[in-house]
Short mmCIF file of C-alpha atoms and ligand atoms in Angstrom, two decimals:
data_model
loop_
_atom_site.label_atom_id
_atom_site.label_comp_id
_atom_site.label_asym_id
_atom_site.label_seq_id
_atom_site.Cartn_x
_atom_site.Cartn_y
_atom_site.Cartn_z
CA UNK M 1073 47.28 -15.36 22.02
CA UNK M 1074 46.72 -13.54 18.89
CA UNK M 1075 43.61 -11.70 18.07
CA UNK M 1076 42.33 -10.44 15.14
CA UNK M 1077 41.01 -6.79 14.92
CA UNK M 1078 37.11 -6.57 15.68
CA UNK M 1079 37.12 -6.41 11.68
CA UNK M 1080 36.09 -10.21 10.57
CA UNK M 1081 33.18 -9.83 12.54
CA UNK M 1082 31.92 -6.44 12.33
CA UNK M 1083 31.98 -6.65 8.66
CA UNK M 1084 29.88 -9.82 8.83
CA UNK M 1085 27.23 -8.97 10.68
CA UNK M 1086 25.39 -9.08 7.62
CA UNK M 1087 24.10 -5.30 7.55
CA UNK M 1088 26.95 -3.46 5.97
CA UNK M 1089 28.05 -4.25 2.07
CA UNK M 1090 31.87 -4.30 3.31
CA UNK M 1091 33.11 -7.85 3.67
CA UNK M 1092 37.00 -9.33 3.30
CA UNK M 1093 37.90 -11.10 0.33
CA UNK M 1094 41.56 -12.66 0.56
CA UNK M 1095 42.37 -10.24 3.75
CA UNK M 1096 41.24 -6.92 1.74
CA UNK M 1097 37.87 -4.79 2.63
CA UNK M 1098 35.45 -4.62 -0.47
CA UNK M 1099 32.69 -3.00 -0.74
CA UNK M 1100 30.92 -5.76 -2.55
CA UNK M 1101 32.66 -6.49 -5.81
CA UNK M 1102 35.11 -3.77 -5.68
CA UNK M 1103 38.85 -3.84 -3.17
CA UNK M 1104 38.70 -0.48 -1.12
CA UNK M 1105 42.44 -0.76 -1.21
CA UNK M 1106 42.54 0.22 -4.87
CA UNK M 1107 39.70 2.80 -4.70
CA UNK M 1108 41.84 4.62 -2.18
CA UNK M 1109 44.87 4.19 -4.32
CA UNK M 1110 42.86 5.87 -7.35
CA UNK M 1111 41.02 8.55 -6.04
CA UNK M 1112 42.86 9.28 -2.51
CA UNK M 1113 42.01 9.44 0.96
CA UNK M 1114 39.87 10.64 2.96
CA UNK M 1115 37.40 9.15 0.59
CA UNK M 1116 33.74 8.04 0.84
CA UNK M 1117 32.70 5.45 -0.75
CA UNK M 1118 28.87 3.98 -0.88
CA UNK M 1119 27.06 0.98 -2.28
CA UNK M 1120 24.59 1.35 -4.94
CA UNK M 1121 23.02 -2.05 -4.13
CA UNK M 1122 22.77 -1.47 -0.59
CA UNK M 1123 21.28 2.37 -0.74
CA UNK M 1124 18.19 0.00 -3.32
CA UNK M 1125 18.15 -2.68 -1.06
CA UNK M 1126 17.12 -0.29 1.85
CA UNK M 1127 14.55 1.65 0.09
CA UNK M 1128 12.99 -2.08 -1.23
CA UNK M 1129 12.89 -2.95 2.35
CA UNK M 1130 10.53 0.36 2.44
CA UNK M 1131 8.50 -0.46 -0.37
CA UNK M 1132 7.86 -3.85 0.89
CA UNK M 1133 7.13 -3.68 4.63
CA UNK M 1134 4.18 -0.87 3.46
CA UNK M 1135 3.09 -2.80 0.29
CA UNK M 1136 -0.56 -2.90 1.19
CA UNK M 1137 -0.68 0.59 1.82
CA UNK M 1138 -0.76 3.58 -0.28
CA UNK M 1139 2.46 5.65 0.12
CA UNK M 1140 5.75 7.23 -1.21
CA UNK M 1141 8.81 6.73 0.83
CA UNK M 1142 10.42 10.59 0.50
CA UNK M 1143 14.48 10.54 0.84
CA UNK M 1144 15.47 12.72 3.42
CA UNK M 1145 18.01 14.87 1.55
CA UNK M 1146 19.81 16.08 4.77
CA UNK M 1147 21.15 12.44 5.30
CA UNK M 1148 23.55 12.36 2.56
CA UNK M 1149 22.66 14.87 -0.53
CA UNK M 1150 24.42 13.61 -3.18
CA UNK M 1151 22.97 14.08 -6.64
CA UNK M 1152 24.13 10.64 -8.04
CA UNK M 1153 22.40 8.84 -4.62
CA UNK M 1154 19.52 11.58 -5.06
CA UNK M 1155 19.00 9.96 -8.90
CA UNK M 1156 19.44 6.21 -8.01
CA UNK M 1157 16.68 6.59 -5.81
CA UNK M 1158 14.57 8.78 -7.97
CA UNK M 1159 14.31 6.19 -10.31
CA UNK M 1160 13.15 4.21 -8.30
CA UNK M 1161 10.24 6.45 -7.56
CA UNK M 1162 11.27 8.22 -4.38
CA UNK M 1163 10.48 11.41 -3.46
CA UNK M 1164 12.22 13.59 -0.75
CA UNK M 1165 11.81 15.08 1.83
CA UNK M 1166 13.73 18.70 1.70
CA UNK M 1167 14.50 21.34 4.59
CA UNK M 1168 15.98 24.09 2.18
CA UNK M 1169 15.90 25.58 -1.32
CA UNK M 1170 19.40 24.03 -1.98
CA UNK M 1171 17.68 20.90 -1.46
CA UNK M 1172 14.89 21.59 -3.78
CA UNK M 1173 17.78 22.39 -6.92
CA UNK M 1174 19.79 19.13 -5.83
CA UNK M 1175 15.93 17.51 -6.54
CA UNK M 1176 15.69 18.77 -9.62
CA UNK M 1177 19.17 18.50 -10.66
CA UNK M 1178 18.75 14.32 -9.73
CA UNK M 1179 15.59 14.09 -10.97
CA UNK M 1180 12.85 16.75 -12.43
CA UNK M 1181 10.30 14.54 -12.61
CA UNK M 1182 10.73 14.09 -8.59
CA UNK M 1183 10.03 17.23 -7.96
CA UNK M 1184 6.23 16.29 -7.65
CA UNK M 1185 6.70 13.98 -5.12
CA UNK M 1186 8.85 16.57 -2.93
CA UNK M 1187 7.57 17.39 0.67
CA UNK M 1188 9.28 20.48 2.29
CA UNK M 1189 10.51 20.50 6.27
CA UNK M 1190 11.81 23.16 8.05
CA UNK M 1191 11.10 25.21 10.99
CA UNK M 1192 12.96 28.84 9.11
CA UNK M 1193 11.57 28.61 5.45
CA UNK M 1194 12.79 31.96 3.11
CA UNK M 1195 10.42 33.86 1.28
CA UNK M 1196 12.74 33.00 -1.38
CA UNK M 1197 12.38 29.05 -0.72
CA UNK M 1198 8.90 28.94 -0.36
CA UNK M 1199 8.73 30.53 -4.10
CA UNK M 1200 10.87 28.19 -5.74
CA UNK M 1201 8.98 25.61 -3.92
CA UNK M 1202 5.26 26.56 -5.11
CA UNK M 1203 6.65 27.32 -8.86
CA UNK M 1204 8.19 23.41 -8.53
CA UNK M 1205 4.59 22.54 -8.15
CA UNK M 1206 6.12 20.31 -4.59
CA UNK M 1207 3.50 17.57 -3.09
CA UNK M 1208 3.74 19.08 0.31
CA UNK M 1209 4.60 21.79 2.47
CA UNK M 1210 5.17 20.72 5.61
CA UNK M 1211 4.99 23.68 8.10
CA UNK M 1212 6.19 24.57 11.20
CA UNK M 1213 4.17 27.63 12.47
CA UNK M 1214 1.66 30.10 12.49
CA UNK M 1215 3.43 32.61 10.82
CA UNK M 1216 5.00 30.47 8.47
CA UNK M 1217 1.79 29.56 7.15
CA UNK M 1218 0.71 33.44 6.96
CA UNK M 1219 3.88 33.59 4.70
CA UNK M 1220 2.89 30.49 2.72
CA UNK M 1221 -0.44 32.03 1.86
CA UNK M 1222 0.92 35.65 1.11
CA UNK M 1223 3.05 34.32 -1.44
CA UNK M 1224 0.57 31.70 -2.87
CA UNK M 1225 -1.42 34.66 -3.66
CA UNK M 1226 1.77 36.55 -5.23
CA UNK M 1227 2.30 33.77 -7.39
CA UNK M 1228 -1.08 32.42 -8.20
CA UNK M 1229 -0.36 29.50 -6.88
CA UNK M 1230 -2.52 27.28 -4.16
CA UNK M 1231 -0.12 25.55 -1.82
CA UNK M 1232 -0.97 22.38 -0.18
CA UNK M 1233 0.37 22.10 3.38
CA UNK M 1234 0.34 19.71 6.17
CA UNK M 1235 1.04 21.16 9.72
CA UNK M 1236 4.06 19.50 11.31
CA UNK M 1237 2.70 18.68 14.62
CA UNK M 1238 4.66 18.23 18.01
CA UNK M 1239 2.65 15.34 19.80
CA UNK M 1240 4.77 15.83 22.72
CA UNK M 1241 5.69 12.39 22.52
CA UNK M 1242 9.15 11.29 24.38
CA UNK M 1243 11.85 8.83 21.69
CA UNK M 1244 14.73 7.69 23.17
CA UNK M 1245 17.58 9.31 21.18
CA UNK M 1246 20.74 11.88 21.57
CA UNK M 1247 18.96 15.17 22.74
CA UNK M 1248 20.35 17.23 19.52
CA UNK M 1249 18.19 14.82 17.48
CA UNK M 1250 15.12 14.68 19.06
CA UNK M 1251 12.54 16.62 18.06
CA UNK M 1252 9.13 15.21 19.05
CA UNK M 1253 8.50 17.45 22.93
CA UNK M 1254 7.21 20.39 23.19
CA UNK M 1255 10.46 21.45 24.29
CA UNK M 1256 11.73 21.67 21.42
CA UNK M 1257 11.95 23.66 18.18
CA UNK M 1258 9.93 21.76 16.10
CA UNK M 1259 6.22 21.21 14.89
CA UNK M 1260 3.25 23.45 15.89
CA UNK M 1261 1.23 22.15 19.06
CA UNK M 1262 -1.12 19.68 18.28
CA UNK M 1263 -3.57 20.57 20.84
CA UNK M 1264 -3.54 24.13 18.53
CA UNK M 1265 -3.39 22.48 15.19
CA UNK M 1266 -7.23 22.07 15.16
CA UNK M 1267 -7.72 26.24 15.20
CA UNK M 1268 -4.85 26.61 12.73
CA UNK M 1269 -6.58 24.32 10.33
CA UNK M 1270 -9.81 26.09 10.77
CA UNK M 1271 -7.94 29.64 10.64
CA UNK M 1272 -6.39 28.42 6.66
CA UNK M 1273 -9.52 27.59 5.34
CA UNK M 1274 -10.44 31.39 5.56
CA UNK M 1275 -7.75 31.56 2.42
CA UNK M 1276 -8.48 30.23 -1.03
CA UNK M 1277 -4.63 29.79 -1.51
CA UNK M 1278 -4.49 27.09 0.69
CA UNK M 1279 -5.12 23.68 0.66
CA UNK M 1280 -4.89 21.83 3.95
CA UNK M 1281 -3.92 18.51 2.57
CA UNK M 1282 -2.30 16.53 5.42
CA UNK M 1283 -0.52 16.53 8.99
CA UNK M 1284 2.54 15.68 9.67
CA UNK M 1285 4.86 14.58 12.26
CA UNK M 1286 8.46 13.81 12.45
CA UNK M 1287 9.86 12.94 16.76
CA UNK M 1288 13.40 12.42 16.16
CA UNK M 1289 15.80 10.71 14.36
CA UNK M 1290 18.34 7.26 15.15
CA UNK M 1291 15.19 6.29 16.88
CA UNK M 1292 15.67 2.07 17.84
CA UNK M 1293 11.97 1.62 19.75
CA UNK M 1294 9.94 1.21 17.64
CA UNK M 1295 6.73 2.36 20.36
CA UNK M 1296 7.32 6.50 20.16
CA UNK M 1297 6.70 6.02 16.57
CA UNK M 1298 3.00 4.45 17.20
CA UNK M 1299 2.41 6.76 19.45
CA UNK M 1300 3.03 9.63 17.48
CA UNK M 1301 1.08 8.06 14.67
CA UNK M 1302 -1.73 7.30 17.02
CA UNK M 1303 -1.73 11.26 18.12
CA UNK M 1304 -2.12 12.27 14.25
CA UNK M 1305 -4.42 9.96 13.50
CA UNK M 1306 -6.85 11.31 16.10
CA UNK M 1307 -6.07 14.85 14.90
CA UNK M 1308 -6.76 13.76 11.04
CA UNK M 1309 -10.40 12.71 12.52
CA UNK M 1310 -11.67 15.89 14.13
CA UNK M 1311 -10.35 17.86 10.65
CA UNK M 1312 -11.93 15.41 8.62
CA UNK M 1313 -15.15 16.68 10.89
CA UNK M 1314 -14.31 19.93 10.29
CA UNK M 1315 -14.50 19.57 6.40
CA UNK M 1316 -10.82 19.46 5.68
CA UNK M 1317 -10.06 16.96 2.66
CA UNK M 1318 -7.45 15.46 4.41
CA UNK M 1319 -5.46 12.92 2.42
CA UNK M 1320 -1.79 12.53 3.26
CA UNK M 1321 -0.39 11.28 6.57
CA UNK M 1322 3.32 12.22 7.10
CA UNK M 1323 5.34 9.92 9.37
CA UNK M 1324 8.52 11.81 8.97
CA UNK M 1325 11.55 9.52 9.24
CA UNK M 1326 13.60 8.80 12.24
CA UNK M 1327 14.13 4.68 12.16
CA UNK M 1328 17.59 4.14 13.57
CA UNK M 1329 20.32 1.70 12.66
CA UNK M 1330 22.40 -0.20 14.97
CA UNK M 1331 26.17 1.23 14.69
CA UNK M 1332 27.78 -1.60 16.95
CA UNK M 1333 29.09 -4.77 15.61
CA UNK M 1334 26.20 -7.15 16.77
CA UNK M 1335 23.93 -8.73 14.48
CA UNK M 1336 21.13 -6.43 13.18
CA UNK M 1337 18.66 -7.34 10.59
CA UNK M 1338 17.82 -4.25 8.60
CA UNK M 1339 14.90 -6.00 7.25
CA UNK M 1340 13.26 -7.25 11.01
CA UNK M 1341 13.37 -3.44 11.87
CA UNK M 1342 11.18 -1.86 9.00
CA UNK M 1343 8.99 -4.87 9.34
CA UNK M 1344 8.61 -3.56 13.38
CA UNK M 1345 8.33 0.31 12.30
CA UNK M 1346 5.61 -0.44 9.61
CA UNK M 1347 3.89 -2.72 12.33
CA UNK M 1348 3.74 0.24 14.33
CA UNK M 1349 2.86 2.73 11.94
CA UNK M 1350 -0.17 0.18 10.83
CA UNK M 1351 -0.86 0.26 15.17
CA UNK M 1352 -0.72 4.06 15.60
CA UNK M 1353 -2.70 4.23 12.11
CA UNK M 1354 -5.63 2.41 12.88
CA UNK M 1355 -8.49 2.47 10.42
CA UNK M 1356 -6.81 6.07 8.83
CA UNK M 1357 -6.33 5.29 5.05
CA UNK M 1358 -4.77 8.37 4.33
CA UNK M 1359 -1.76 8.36 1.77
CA UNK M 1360 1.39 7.52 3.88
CA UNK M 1361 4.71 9.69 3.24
CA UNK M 1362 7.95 8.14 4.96
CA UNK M 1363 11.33 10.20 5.17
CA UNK M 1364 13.97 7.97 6.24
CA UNK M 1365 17.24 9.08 5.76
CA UNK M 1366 20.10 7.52 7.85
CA UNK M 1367 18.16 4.16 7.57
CA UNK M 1368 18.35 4.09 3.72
CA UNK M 1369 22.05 5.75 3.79
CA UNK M 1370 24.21 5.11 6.43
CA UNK M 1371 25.05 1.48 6.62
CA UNK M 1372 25.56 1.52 2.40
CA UNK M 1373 28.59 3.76 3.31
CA UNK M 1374 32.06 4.58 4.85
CA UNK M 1375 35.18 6.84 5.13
CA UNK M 1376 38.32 5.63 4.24
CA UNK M 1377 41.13 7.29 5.64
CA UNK M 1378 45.05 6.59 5.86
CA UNK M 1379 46.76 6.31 9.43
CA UNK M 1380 49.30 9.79 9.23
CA UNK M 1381 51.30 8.82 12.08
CA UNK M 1382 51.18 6.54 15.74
CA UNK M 1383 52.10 8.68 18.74
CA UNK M 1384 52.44 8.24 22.03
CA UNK M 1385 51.76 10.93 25.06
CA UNK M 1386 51.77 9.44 28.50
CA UNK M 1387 49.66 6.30 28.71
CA UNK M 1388 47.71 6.98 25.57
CA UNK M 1389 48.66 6.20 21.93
CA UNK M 1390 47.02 8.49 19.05
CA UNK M 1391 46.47 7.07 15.78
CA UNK M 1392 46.38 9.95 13.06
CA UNK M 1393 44.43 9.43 10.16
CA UNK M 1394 43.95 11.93 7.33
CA UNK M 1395 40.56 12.30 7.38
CA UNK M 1396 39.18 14.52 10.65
CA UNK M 1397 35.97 16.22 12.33
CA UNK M 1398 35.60 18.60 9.30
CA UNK M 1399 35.26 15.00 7.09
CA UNK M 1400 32.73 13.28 9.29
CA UNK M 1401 31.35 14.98 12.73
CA UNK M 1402 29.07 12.27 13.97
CA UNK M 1403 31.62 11.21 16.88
CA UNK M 1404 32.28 14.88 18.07
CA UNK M 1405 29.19 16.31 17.80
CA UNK M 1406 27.21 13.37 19.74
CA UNK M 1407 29.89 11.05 21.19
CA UNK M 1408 28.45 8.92 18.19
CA UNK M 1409 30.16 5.01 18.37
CA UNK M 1410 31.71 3.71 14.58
CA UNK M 1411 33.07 0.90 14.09
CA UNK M 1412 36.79 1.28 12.57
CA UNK M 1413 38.00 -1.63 10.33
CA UNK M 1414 41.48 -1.93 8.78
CA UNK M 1415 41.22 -2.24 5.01
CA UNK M 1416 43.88 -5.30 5.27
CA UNK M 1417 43.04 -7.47 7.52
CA UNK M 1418 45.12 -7.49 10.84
CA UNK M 1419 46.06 -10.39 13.01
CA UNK M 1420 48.16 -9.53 16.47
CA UNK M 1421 47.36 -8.29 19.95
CA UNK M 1422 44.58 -6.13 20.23
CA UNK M 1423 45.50 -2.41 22.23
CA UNK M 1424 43.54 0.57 23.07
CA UNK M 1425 44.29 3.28 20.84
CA UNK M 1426 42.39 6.73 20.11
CA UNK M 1427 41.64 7.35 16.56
CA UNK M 1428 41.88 11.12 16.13
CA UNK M 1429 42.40 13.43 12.84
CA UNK M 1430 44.57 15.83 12.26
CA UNK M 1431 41.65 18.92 13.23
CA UNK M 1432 43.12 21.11 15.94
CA UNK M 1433 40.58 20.34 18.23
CA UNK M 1434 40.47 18.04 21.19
CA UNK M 1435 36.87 16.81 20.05
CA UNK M 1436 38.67 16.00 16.51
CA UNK M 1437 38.45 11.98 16.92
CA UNK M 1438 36.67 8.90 15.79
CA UNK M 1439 37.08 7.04 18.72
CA UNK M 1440 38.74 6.58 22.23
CA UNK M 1441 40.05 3.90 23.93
CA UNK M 1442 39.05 1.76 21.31
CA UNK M 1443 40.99 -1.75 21.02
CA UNK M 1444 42.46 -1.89 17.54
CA UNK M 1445 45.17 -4.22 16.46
CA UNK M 1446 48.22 -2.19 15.82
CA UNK M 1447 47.96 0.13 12.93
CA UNK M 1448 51.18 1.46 11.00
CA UNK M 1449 51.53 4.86 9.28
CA UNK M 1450 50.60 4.41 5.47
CA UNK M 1451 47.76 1.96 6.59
CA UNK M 1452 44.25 2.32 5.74
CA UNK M 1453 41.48 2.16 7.94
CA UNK M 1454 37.80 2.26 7.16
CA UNK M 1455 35.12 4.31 9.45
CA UNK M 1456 32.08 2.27 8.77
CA UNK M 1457 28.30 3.36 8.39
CA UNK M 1458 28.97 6.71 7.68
CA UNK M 1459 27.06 7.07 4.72
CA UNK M 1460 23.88 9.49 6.49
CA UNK M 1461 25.10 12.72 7.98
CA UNK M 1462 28.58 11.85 7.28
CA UNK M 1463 29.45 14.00 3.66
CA UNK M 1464 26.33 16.02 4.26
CA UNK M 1465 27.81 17.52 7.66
CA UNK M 1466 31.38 17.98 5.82
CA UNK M 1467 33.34 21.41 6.55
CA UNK M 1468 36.01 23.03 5.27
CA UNK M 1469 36.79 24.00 8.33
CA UNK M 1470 41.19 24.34 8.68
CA UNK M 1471 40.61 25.09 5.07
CA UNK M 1472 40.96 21.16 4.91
CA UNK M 1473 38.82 20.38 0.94
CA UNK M 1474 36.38 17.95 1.64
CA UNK M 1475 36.43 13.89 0.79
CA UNK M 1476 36.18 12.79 -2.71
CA UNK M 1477 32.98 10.40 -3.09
CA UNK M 1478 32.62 7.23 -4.87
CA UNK M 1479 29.54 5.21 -5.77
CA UNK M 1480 30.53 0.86 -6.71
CA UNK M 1481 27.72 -0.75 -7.71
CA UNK M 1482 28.55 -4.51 -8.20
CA UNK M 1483 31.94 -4.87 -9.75
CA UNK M 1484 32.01 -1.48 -10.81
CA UNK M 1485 33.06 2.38 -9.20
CA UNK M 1486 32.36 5.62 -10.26
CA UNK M 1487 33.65 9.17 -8.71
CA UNK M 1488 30.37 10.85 -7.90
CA UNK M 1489 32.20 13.66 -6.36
CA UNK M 1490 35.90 14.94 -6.87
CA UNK M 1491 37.99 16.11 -3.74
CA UNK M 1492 37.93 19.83 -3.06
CA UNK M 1493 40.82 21.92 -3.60
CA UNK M 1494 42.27 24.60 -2.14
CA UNK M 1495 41.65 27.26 -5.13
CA UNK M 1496 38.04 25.92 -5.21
CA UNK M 1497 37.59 26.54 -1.05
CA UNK M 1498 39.31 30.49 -1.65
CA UNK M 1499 37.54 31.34 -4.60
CA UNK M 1500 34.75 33.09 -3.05
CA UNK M 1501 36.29 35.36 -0.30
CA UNK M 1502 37.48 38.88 -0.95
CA UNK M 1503 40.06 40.94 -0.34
CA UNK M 1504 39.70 44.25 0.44
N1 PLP I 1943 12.34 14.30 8.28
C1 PLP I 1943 12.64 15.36 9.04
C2 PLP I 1943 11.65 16.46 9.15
C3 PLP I 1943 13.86 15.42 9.72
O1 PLP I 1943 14.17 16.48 10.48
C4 PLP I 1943 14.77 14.33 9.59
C5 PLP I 1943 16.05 14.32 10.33
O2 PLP I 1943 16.15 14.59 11.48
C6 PLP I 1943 14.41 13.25 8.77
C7 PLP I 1943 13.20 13.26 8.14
C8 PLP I 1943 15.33 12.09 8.56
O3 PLP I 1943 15.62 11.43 9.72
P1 PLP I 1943 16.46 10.08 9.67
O4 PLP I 1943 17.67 10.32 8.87
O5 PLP I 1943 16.74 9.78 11.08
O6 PLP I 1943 15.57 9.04 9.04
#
């Protein structure tokens, strides 16, 4: 019996913009064959359509609220996505001062509506920050916010912050990317938060304008996220009693996407998270800030990579693609699943194969055992739903350049970002 590749129905499920026309993967209107042809491989290539259809899902399932969905730039921080979504009127959410010159490289105007993560903030950050006149810091200690206030004063400027709290609330997610216990890293106490509040108002350069929270991210349970809410919202009472003029409620981002090939509706999900944001919310009125990343990103997106060579050692067969670890890390760094499509459609009987790249590393693969219909060197395959934390993770790491990028938007492509090359990875070392 022949089978055809998991491909046909992976790529239907509805959620992703890749779909076959006449046997070849498009990314809506445009063949992925020929955009590898043109600019290469490994290359990434992301739908316009699907990145606006995402962040409409946003503005809709919170319409009768007051709030500004803020792009977390970490997902995927390319300046062409970074502008399509500005003009839309999204803000971002930032976690370095790279980030805040990508902002106003995409957009200027954004800059306003930029809210700034991060539990190691520079001196040097924090004053290109407060001279961007940014919406929010969000901060992450004590001493962070003694820093804040020092250079407020240097600069003459009055910073408004929100305290990233830690409710100590559990989400069900990969350990590296969960951030909401108070084992972890992240957020300042939020049994403590009430003193720290109290402790800023001593200083005229600072404006305690909101709290925020942010538990994790690839989060699918939609519960941790009320509860979190629910924890804030108690907090944003007793500071409202204290006299703070508390007006923005930060709900960080988090929402999780379904990588398998079942059916997911994209649109079900932020109609569950806002349900629960309304629960955890309550009565609070406060202006809401989102920062979804992957949720906006990752399913608009994927790597497209050419099989090297089929080998064979023992019992296992290796198919070598081009593109490696250094291109997208997701599946080394935490076992992450991706669903790998051929770009022409495959019929024949299905084996299991590991996908690996040509990284000299163990961890350097995209999947193992994985049942694939036999691939051929010079084929292409296509790593779906890589578009969050895909590029933005990239190395150069075995001085490999990294992936060109390229944004279709209906029938239409455009290079957002030209491969690396080798002169351009060397050019800042030294020789003694
Ligand atoms: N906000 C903060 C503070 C984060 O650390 C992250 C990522 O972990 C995000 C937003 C975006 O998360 P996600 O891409 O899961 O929506």
């Amino acid at each position: 019996m022949s089978k055809t590749l998991s491909g046909k129905k992976v790529v239907q499920s509805g959620a992703r913009p890749f779909v076959y026309r006449r046997g070849v993967l498009h990314c809506d209107g445009v063949g992925v064959a020929s955009l590898a042809e043109k600019y290469g491989t490994p290359l990434y290539v992301y739908s316009a359509e699907q990145i606006l259809r995402r962040f409409q899902m946003f503005a809709s399932a919170f319409r009768e609220r007051p709030h500004t969905v803020c792009y977390a730039v970490k997902a995927n921080s390319s300046l062409a996505l970074m502008r399509l979504l500005a003009r839309q009127g999204a803000g971002f959410d930032i976690v370095s001062g790279g980030e805040l010159e990508r902002v106003r490289r995409a957009s200027a105007a954004a800059l306003k509506r930029v809210v700034f993560s991060g539990v190691g903030k520079q001196v040097w950050e924090i004053d290109a920050a407060l001279r961007a006149g940014i919406l929010l810091f969000n901060v992450e200690s004590e001493a962070e916010l003694d820093v804040l206030a020092a250079r407020a004063k240097v600069l003459g400027r009055r910073a408004r912050f929100a305290l990233r709290v830690n409710p100590d609330v559990f989400a069900e997610t990969h350990p590296y990317i969960s951030t909401g216990l108070s084992e972890h890293k992240f957020g300042i106490d939020i049994k403590k938060a009430r003193a720290i509040y109290k402790k800023a108002a001593n200083s005229k350069w600072l404006e305690a304008a909101g709290v925020s929270v942010h538990i994790g991210s690839q989060i699918r349970k939609v519960d941790p996220f009320a509860a979190a809410l629910g924890r804030v919202t108690a907090l944003i009472a007793e500071l409202r009693l204290d006299g703070h003029d508390i007006r923005y409620v930060d709900a960080g981002g988090g929402l999780g996407i379904d990588y398998g090939a079942g059916d997911f509706d994209p649109e079900h999900q932020v109609e569950r998270y806002a349900a629960a944001l309304t629960e955890g919310l309550g009565r609070e009125k406060a202006h809401l800030l989102l920062e979804p990343g992957r949720f906006i990103v990752a399913q608009a997106g994927a790597l497209v990579t050419r099989v090297l060579y089929v080998k064979k050692n023992g019992a296992k067969t290796f198919v070598v693609t081009d593109a490696g670890m250094n291109d997208l890390i997701r599946p080394s760094l935490y076992h992450a699943h991706h669903e790998i499509v051929p770009v022409r459609q495959a019929w024949g009987r299905a084996a299991k194969v590991d996908v690996v790249g040509p990284v000299c590393e163990s961890g350097d693969f995209f999947a193992r055992d994985r049942e694939m219909v036999a691939v051929r060197p010079g084929d292409l395959v296509a790593v779906l739903d890589a578009g969050a934390y895909g590029m933005s993770l990239a190395s150069n790491y075995n001085t490999r350049g990294r992936p060109a990028e390229v944004l279709v938007d209906g029938a239409k492509s455009t290079l957002i970002r030209r491969r690396e090359t080798v002169r351009e990875m060397l050019e800042p070392e030294l020789l003694p």
